[in-house]
Amino acid sequence: MTIKRLVILASFMTFANVAKAQTFHVEPITSNTVSDVGIIEMPRSNTVTVLFDNRSIIFRPNFSDSSILDDAKHAALITVRGRTSTPIPSANDEQLALSRAVSARKYLVERGVSPLKIHVNYASGSDFIADNSTPEGKCQNQRVKIELVYVTPTSGYSSAPQ
C-alpha cells in the first residue's frame, strides 16, 4: 500500500472513531427542529494557518495562533491540511506536505488533543492561496491549515435516533 492510501485509510478510521466516541445530530434549524430536537447552536469553527520556511517541517505557530490552538482539545473534530509551494507534484513534495501536517498533529497531541479527533490531509502542487510565481506568494503557499470544529449540544438534545 502506498503512503497516501495508508493516510487516507487512517484518516477514515480516525473519523469513524470520533463518530463512535461522540455522536452529534446536525441539520438545518427550522421551527420544527428547535422544538422537536432542542438544537439551538450549530457547529462553529475556527481556522489557523501556519506558514513554513522553504523545505521546512518545523511547526511554529505565532503567539495568537498558539492561544487558539491551546483550546483545540475542546474541538469535536480537527482537520490538518499540509501544503507545499511546488508547482509540479512529486513524491518528495507529497512527503513534505504530509510531514508538515504530521508536525502540526504532533504539536496538538503534545498539548492534550486526542489523536482520534485529528484528520490529516496533504497535497503538493495544488491548492495555492497566493501567486506562486513570487517569493511572497510561495511563502504563503508553504503552510498548514488547521480547522477546529466545535459542537455544543444543548441540554434538551438527544443523540438517539428518532
CSV table of C-alpha atoms in Angstrom, one decimal:
chain,number,residue,atom,x,y,z
A,1,MET,CA,0.0,0.0,0.0
A,2,THR,CA,1.3,3.5,-0.8
A,3,ILE,CA,1.7,6.1,1.9
A,4,LYS,CA,-1.2,8.1,0.5
A,5,ARG,CA,-3.5,5.1,0.7
A,6,LEU,CA,-2.4,4.4,4.3
A,7,VAL,CA,-3.0,8.0,5.3
A,8,ILE,CA,-6.5,8.0,3.7
A,9,LEU,CA,-7.3,4.7,5.4
A,10,ALA,CA,-6.0,6.0,8.8
A,11,SER,CA,-8.0,9.3,8.3
A,12,PHE,CA,-11.1,7.4,7.6
A,13,MET,CA,-10.6,5.1,10.7
A,14,THR,CA,-9.9,8.2,12.8
A,15,PHE,CA,-13.1,9.9,11.6
A,16,ALA,CA,-15.0,6.6,12.3
A,17,ASN,CA,-13.6,6.5,15.9
A,18,VAL,CA,-14.6,10.1,16.5
A,19,ALA,CA,-18.0,9.4,15.2
A,20,LYS,CA,-18.3,6.4,17.7
A,21,ALA,CA,-17.0,8.5,20.6
A,22,GLN,CA,-19.3,11.4,20.2
A,23,THR,CA,-22.4,11.4,18.0
A,24,PHE,CA,-23.9,14.7,17.1
A,25,HIS,CA,-27.1,15.2,15.1
A,26,VAL,CA,-26.7,18.3,12.9
A,27,GLU,CA,-29.3,19.5,10.5
A,28,PRO,CA,-30.6,22.9,9.3
A,29,ILE,CA,-32.5,24.7,12.0
A,30,THR,CA,-36.2,25.1,11.3
A,31,SER,CA,-39.0,26.0,13.7
A,32,ASN,CA,-39.9,22.3,14.0
A,33,THR,CA,-36.2,21.3,14.5
A,34,VAL,CA,-35.8,23.6,17.5
A,35,SER,CA,-39.0,22.5,19.2
A,36,ASP,CA,-38.6,18.8,18.4
A,37,VAL,CA,-34.9,18.2,18.9
A,38,GLY,CA,-33.8,21.1,21.0
A,39,ILE,CA,-30.8,22.1,18.8
A,40,ILE,CA,-30.1,25.8,19.4
A,41,GLU,CA,-26.4,26.1,18.3
A,42,MET,CA,-24.9,24.9,15.0
A,43,PRO,CA,-21.3,23.8,14.9
A,44,ARG,CA,-18.8,26.6,14.8
A,45,SER,CA,-15.3,26.5,13.5
A,46,ASN,CA,-12.0,28.4,13.8
A,47,THR,CA,-9.2,28.2,11.3
A,48,VAL,CA,-5.5,28.7,11.9
A,49,THR,CA,-2.9,28.9,9.1
A,50,VAL,CA,0.8,28.4,10.0
A,51,LEU,CA,3.5,29.2,7.4
A,52,PHE,CA,6.7,27.2,6.9
A,53,ASP,CA,10.1,28.2,5.7
A,54,ASN,CA,11.2,26.7,2.4
A,55,ARG,CA,11.6,22.8,2.7
A,56,SER,CA,11.0,23.0,6.5
A,57,ILE,CA,8.7,20.8,8.5
A,58,ILE,CA,9.1,22.7,11.8
A,59,PHE,CA,5.7,23.7,13.1
A,60,ARG,CA,6.0,27.2,14.7
A,61,PRO,CA,2.7,29.0,15.2
A,62,ASN,CA,2.8,32.6,16.2
A,63,PHE,CA,1.6,33.8,19.6
A,64,SER,CA,-2.1,34.4,18.7
A,65,ASP,CA,-2.3,31.1,16.8
A,66,SER,CA,-0.8,29.3,19.8
A,67,SER,CA,-3.5,30.6,22.0
A,68,ILE,CA,-6.2,29.4,19.6
A,69,LEU,CA,-4.5,26.0,19.4
A,70,ASP,CA,-4.3,25.7,23.2
A,71,ASP,CA,-8.1,25.4,23.1
A,72,ALA,CA,-8.0,22.7,20.4
A,73,LYS,CA,-8.6,19.9,23.0
A,74,HIS,CA,-12.2,21.1,23.2
A,75,ALA,CA,-12.9,20.7,19.5
A,76,ALA,CA,-15.0,17.9,18.3
A,77,LEU,CA,-13.0,17.4,15.1
A,78,ILE,CA,-9.8,18.9,13.7
A,79,THR,CA,-8.7,18.8,10.1
A,80,VAL,CA,-5.0,19.5,9.4
A,81,ARG,CA,-4.1,20.2,5.8
A,82,GLY,CA,-0.4,20.3,4.8
A,83,ARG,CA,0.6,22.1,1.6
A,84,THR,CA,3.7,23.0,-0.4
A,85,SER,CA,4.5,25.7,-3.0
A,86,THR,CA,5.9,23.3,-5.6
A,87,PRO,CA,4.2,23.8,-8.9
A,88,ILE,CA,4.5,20.2,-10.1
A,89,PRO,CA,3.7,17.4,-7.6
A,90,SER,CA,6.4,14.9,-6.9
A,91,ALA,CA,6.9,12.1,-4.3
A,92,ASN,CA,9.3,14.3,-2.3
A,93,ASP,CA,6.9,17.2,-2.2
A,94,GLU,CA,4.0,14.9,-1.2
A,95,GLN,CA,6.2,13.7,1.6
A,96,LEU,CA,7.0,17.3,2.6
A,97,ALA,CA,3.3,18.2,2.7
A,98,LEU,CA,2.5,15.1,4.8
A,99,SER,CA,5.4,15.8,7.1
A,100,ARG,CA,4.2,19.4,7.7
A,101,ALA,CA,0.7,18.1,8.6
A,102,VAL,CA,2.1,15.4,10.9
A,103,SER,CA,4.3,18.1,12.6
A,104,ALA,CA,1.1,20.1,13.3
A,105,ARG,CA,-0.7,17.0,14.5
A,106,LYS,CA,2.2,16.1,16.9
A,107,TYR,CA,2.1,19.7,18.3
A,108,LEU,CA,-1.7,19.3,19.0
A,109,VAL,CA,-1.3,15.9,20.6
A,110,GLU,CA,1.5,17.1,22.8
A,111,ARG,CA,-0.9,19.7,24.1
A,112,GLY,CA,-3.6,17.3,25.1
A,113,VAL,CA,-5.7,16.9,21.9
A,114,SER,CA,-6.9,13.3,21.4
A,115,PRO,CA,-5.4,11.9,18.2
A,116,LEU,CA,-8.8,10.4,17.4
A,117,LYS,CA,-10.1,13.9,16.7
A,118,ILE,CA,-7.4,14.8,14.2
A,119,HIS,CA,-7.9,14.2,10.4
A,120,VAL,CA,-4.7,14.7,8.3
A,121,ASN,CA,-4.8,15.8,4.7
A,122,TYR,CA,-2.0,16.8,2.4
A,123,ALA,CA,-1.2,17.8,-1.2
A,124,SER,CA,1.6,19.3,-3.2
A,125,GLY,CA,1.5,21.3,-6.4
A,126,SER,CA,-2.1,22.4,-5.8
A,127,ASP,CA,-4.4,24.4,-3.6
A,128,PHE,CA,-2.4,27.7,-3.8
A,129,ILE,CA,-3.8,30.7,-1.9
A,130,ALA,CA,-1.3,33.2,-3.3
A,131,ASP,CA,0.6,33.9,-6.6
A,132,ASN,CA,3.1,31.1,-6.6
A,133,SER,CA,5.4,33.0,-9.1
A,134,THR,CA,6.6,35.4,-6.4
A,135,PRO,CA,8.7,34.7,-3.3
A,136,GLU,CA,5.9,36.2,-1.1
A,137,GLY,CA,3.3,34.0,-2.7
A,138,LYS,CA,5.4,30.9,-2.3
A,139,CYS,CA,5.8,31.7,1.4
A,140,GLN,CA,2.0,31.9,1.7
A,141,ASN,CA,1.6,28.6,-0.1
A,142,GLN,CA,4.0,26.7,2.2
A,143,ARG,CA,1.6,26.1,5.0
A,144,VAL,CA,-0.6,24.0,7.2
A,145,LYS,CA,-4.2,25.0,7.7
A,146,ILE,CA,-5.9,23.7,10.8
A,147,GLU,CA,-9.7,23.8,11.1
A,148,LEU,CA,-11.2,23.3,14.5
A,149,VAL,CA,-14.8,22.4,14.7
A,150,TYR,CA,-16.7,22.8,17.9
A,151,VAL,CA,-20.2,21.4,18.6
A,152,THR,CA,-22.2,22.4,21.7
A,153,PRO,CA,-25.2,20.2,22.2
A,154,THR,CA,-27.9,21.8,24.3
A,155,SER,CA,-29.5,20.3,27.4
A,156,GLY,CA,-32.6,19.2,25.6
A,157,TYR,CA,-30.5,17.3,23.0
A,158,SER,CA,-30.6,13.6,22.4
A,159,SER,CA,-28.3,11.7,20.1
A,160,ALA,CA,-30.7,8.7,20.0
A,161,PRO,CA,-32.3,8.1,16.6
A,162,GLN,CA,-35.8,9.5,16.3
